[in-house]
Structure formats: C-alpha cells, structure tokens
Coordinates of C-alpha atoms in Angstrom, one line a residue:
S1 CA 142.4 80.7 165.1
R2 CA 144.6 79.0 162.5
D3 CA 141.7 78.8 160.0
R4 CA 141.3 82.6 160.2
V5 CA 145.0 83.1 159.6
I6 CA 144.8 80.9 156.4
L7 CA 141.8 83.0 155.3
D8 CA 143.6 86.3 155.9
V9 CA 146.5 85.1 153.8
L10 CA 144.2 84.0 151.0
R11 CA 142.4 87.3 151.1
A12 CA 145.7 89.2 150.8
A13 CA 146.7 87.0 147.8
G14 CA 143.8 88.1 145.6
P15 CA 142.0 86.2 142.9
A16 CA 145.1 84.3 141.6
G17 CA 145.4 82.6 145.0
L18 CA 148.5 80.9 146.5
S19 CA 149.8 77.4 146.4
P20 CA 149.7 75.4 149.7
K21 CA 153.5 75.8 150.0
Q22 CA 153.2 79.6 149.7
I23 CA 150.4 79.7 152.3
H24 CA 152.5 77.5 154.6
A25 CA 155.5 79.9 154.3
K26 CA 153.3 82.6 155.7
V27 CA 151.5 80.7 158.4
H28 CA 154.1 78.2 159.7
R29 CA 154.8 80.2 162.8
Y30 CA 151.3 79.3 164.0
G31 CA 152.2 75.6 164.2
L32 CA 150.7 74.5 160.9
K33 CA 152.5 71.9 158.8
Y34 CA 152.6 72.1 155.0
H35 CA 150.2 69.2 154.5
H36 CA 147.7 70.7 156.9
V37 CA 146.9 73.7 154.8
S38 CA 144.9 72.0 152.1
R39 CA 143.2 69.7 154.7
R40 CA 142.1 72.7 156.7
I41 CA 140.7 74.5 153.7
R42 CA 138.8 71.4 152.6
R43 CA 137.4 71.0 156.1
M44 CA 136.3 74.7 156.2
N45 CA 134.6 74.2 152.7
K46 CA 132.8 71.2 154.0
R47 CA 131.6 72.9 157.2
V48 CA 130.3 76.0 155.4
A49 CA 128.7 74.0 152.6
A50 CA 126.8 72.0 155.2
E51 CA 125.6 75.1 156.9
I52 CA 124.8 77.5 154.1
G53 CA 125.7 75.7 150.8
E54 CA 128.6 78.0 149.9
R55 CA 132.4 77.4 149.7
V56 CA 135.1 79.3 151.5
A57 CA 137.9 78.8 148.9
D58 CA 138.1 77.5 145.4
K59 CA 140.9 75.7 143.5
V60 CA 142.5 77.9 140.8
G61 CA 144.8 75.4 139.1
R62 CA 147.0 74.1 141.9
N63 CA 146.4 77.2 144.0
W64 CA 143.7 78.1 146.6
A65 CA 141.9 81.4 146.4
L66 CA 139.0 82.8 148.3
S67 CA 135.6 82.2 146.7
S68 CA 133.6 85.2 145.4
F69 CA 131.1 84.5 148.1
M70 CA 133.8 85.0 150.8
L71 CA 135.3 88.1 149.1
H72 CA 131.8 89.8 148.9
N73 CA 130.9 89.0 152.5
W74 CA 134.3 89.7 153.9
T75 CA 134.2 93.3 152.6
A76 CA 130.6 93.7 153.6
K77 CA 131.4 92.7 157.2
K78 CA 134.4 95.0 157.4
N79 CA 132.3 97.9 156.2
E80 CA 129.6 97.2 158.8
I81 CA 132.2 97.2 161.6
E82 CA 133.8 100.4 160.4
T83 CA 130.5 102.3 160.2
E84 CA 129.4 101.1 163.7
T85 CA 132.5 102.4 165.5

C-alpha cells in the first residue's frame, strides 16, 4: 500500500527524517501527490494512536521521521520473520 511505501522511505532515512518534498520525490510513482504525504502520515498516527496509543512518525523540525516505537518493532518483526524461514 502507499502507506507502507511512505514508512519504508522513512525507515531508510534514519533518525534525521525527510521533508515531505523529499518523501514525495521517492514515492511519486505510486500516485501520491506532494500534499498527501503529511496527510497520510497524520492519518496513520491517528489510527495507531487510537488502537495502541503510540505514534508511527514524529516531526523532527520540518521533517518526518519514524518514531522510536516503530523502529524498535520494525526490526523485531524483521528478525522474527528471518528466524522462522
């Protein structure tokens, strides 16, 4: 999904994060417009906060970066998948 693509880009960016324009430059081929990037991130934050009380991404100045919660769980999930196969 497009949300997953945004999260993949943020994960690759590291703790400094990326501006919405930089994120758009990497995901525009998926049909996302520049102004949809921040809207989608805010929507993901709202959904996850309602479910488990955590955030997907945090603002770092004007940039978006994955939250520490997502970084921790993303690597934990990848390790679980690698050990199962």
